[in-house]
Every structure is written in C-alpha cells, then in structure tokens.
GROMACS .gro file of C-alpha atoms in nm:
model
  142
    1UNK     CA    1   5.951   6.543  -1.676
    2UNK     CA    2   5.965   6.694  -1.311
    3UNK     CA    3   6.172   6.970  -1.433
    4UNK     CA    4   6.011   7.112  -1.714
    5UNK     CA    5   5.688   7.137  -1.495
    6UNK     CA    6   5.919   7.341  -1.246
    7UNK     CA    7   6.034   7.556  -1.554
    8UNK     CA    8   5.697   7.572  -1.670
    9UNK     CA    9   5.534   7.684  -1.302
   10UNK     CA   10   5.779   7.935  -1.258
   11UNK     CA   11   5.765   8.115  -1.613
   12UNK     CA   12   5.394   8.121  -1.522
   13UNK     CA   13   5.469   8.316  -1.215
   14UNK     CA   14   5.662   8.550  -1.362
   15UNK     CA   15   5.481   8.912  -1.341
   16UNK     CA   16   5.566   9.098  -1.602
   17UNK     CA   17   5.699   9.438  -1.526
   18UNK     CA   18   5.610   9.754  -1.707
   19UNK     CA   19   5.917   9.854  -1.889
   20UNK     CA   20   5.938  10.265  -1.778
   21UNK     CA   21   6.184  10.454  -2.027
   22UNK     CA   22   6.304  10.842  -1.969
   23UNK     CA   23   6.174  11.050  -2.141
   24UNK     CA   24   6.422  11.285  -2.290
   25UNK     CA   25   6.305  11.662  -2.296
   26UNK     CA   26   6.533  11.817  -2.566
   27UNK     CA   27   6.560  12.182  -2.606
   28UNK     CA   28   6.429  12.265  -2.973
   29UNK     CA   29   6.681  12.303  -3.224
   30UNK     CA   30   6.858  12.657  -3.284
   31UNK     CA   31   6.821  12.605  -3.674
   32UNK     CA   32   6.437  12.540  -3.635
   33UNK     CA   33   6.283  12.337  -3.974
   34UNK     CA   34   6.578  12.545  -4.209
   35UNK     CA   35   6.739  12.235  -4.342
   36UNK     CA   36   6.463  11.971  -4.321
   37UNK     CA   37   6.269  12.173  -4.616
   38UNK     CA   38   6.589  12.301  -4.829
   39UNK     CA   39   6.564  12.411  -5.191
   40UNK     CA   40   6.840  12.589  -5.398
   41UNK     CA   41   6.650  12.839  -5.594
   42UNK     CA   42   6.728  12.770  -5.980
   43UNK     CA   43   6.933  13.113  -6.019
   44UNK     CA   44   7.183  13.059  -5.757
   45UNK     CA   45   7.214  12.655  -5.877
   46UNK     CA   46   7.301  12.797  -6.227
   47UNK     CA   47   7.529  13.053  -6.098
   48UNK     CA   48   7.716  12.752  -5.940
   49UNK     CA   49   7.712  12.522  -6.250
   50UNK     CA   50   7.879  12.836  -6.413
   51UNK     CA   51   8.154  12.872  -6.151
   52UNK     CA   52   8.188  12.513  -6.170
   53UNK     CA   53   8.252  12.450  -6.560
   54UNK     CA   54   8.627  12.655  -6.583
   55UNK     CA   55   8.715  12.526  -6.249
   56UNK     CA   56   8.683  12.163  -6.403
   57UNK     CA   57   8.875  12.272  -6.728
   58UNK     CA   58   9.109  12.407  -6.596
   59UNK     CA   59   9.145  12.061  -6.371
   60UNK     CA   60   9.103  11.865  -6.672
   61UNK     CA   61   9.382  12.074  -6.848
   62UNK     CA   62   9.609  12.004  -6.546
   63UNK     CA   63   9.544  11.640  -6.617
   64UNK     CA   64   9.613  11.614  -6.939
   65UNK     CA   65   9.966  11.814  -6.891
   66UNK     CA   66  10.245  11.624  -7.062
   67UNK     CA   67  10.531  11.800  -6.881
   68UNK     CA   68  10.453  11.658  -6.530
   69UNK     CA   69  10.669  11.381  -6.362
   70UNK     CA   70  10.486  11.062  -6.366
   71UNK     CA   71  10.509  11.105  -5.956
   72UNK     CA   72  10.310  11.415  -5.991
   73UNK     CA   73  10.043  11.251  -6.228
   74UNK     CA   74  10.024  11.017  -5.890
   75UNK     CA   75   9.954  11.285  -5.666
   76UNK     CA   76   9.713  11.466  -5.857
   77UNK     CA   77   9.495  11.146  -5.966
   78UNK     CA   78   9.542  11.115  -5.569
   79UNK     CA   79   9.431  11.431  -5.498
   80UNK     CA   80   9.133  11.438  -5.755
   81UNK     CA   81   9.025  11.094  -5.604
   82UNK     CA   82   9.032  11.222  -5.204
   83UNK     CA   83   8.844  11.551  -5.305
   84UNK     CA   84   8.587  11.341  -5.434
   85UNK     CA   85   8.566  11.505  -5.796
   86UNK     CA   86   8.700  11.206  -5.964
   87UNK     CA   87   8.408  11.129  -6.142
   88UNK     CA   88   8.374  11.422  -6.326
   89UNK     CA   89   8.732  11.288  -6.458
   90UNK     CA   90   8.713  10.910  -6.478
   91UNK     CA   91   8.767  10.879  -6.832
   92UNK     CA   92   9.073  11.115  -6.874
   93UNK     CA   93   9.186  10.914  -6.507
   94UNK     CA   94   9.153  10.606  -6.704
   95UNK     CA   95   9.332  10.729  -7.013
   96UNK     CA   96   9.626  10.817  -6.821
   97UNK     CA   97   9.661  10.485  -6.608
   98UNK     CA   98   9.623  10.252  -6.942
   99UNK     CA   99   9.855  10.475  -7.124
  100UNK     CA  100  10.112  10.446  -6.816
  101UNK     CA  101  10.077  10.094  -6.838
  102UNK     CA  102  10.089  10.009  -7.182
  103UNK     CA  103  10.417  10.234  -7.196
  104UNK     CA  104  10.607  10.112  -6.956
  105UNK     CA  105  10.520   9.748  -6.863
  106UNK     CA  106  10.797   9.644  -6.628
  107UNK     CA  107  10.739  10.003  -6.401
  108UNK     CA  108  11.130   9.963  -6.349
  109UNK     CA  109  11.396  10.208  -6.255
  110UNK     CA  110  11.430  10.504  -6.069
  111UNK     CA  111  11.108  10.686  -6.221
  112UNK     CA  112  10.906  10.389  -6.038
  113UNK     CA  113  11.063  10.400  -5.751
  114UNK     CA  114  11.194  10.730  -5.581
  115UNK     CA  115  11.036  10.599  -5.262
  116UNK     CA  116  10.798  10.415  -5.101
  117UNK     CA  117  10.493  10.657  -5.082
  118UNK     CA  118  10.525  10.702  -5.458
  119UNK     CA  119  10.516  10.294  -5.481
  120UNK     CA  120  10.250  10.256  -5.263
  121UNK     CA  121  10.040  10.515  -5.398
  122UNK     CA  122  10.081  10.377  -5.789
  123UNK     CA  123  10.021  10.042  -5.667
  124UNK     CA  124   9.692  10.171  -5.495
  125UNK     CA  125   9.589  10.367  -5.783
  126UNK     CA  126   9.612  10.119  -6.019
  127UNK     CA  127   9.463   9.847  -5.809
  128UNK     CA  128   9.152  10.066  -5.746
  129UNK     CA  129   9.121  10.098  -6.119
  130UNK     CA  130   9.166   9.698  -6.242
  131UNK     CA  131   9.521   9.787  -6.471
  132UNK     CA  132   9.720   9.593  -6.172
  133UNK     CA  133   9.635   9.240  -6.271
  134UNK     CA  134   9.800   9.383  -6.620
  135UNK     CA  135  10.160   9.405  -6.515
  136UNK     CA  136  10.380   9.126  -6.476
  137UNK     CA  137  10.526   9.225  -6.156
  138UNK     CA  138  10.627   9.464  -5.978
  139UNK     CA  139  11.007   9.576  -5.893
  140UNK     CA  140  10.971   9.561  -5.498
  141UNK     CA  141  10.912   9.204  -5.589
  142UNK     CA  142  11.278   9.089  -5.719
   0.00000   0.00000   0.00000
C-alpha cells in the first residue's frame, strides 16, 4: 500500500515538458504543383491506345507461336509476367500452361530438364498459376 502512494506522489510531480520538434525548412520543389494536378489530354491518350494495340498483337502473335521450344515459351511467359503486361495476356498465358500440362503429364526427359533455371522457372510459373497441384510429380523428385 506504501508503494503505490510513492508511485502515485511521484507521477504527480512529474512536470510535464513541452515536447519542441525542428522545424524543417525545405526548399520548394523544382517541379512546382506539375504532377500533383496531372491530366493526359484525350488526343495524346488515344494516340497511345493506338501505338499500344499492334504492339500487343504482335506480343500475342509471339505467344501463340507453335515453333518455339517449350524453354522459350518459359522465358517469354517470364518475360511478359516481369514487364508487368501479363494481364493484357492472361487468358492466352493460361491456354498455354493447361495445354502444356494436359500434354505432357509426367514433364519428363530432356525437354523438362536442360537445367535448373529452366526447372525452376516452369515450376514457378505453374505454381503462380494453380496447374502445379495437377501433376503427379515432378522428375527432380525420383
């Protein structure tokens, strides 16, 4: 009982401090206001969206190439996915990894494994897109 009055006196004769913070005196910004009021004007966003459309057929054609090694189709889906343009290709993406799957669904022999970046990166690949949980197992496994 002694002690919490001794806690309690001295809390009570505690002054409290003002708390001073610097202040910091920044130098205004070189930009000004430019990008905290920024509009594309609708001319120059349609020009884009023009540019844009052949660049992504021509990206979907390279997709959809049937002449490719499968470790190329890797590195492209790879590529697509880092860039972060994948989404304008998520259904061709997914075409490709079910049809890889449902044609070869042992992924053994040499085509599978030529080494271990081109393991690791189908195993990635199809882990990121659910189709791992549909092949048995895997030949690094045996």
């Amino acid at each position: 009982m002694a002690s919490t009055a001794v806690c309690n006196n001295t809390v009570n004769h505690i002054e409290e401090e003002e708390i001073v913070r610097p202040i910091a005196n920044f130098s205004p910004s070189l930009w000004g206001d430019l990008f905290l009021s920024f509009s594309i004007e609708n001319q120059a966003e349609q020009k884009y969206a023009q540019e844009i459309e052949p660049l992504k057929e021509q990206t979907k054609s390279m997709l959809l190439a049937t002449g490719m090694k499968l470790a190329e189709t890797w590195n492209l889906i790879d590529v697509i996915e880092r860039l972060g343009i994948a989404y304008h290709f998520e259904k061709e993406i997914d075409e490709i990894l079910d049809r890889i799957c449902n044609e070869n669904s042992n992924f053994e022999g040499d085509v599978y494994n030529e080494d271990l970046c081109t393991c690791t990166l189908q195993f990635r690949l199809l882990r990121q897109h659910g189709n791992l949980q549909r092949i048995p197992r895997w030949k690094w496994q045996t």
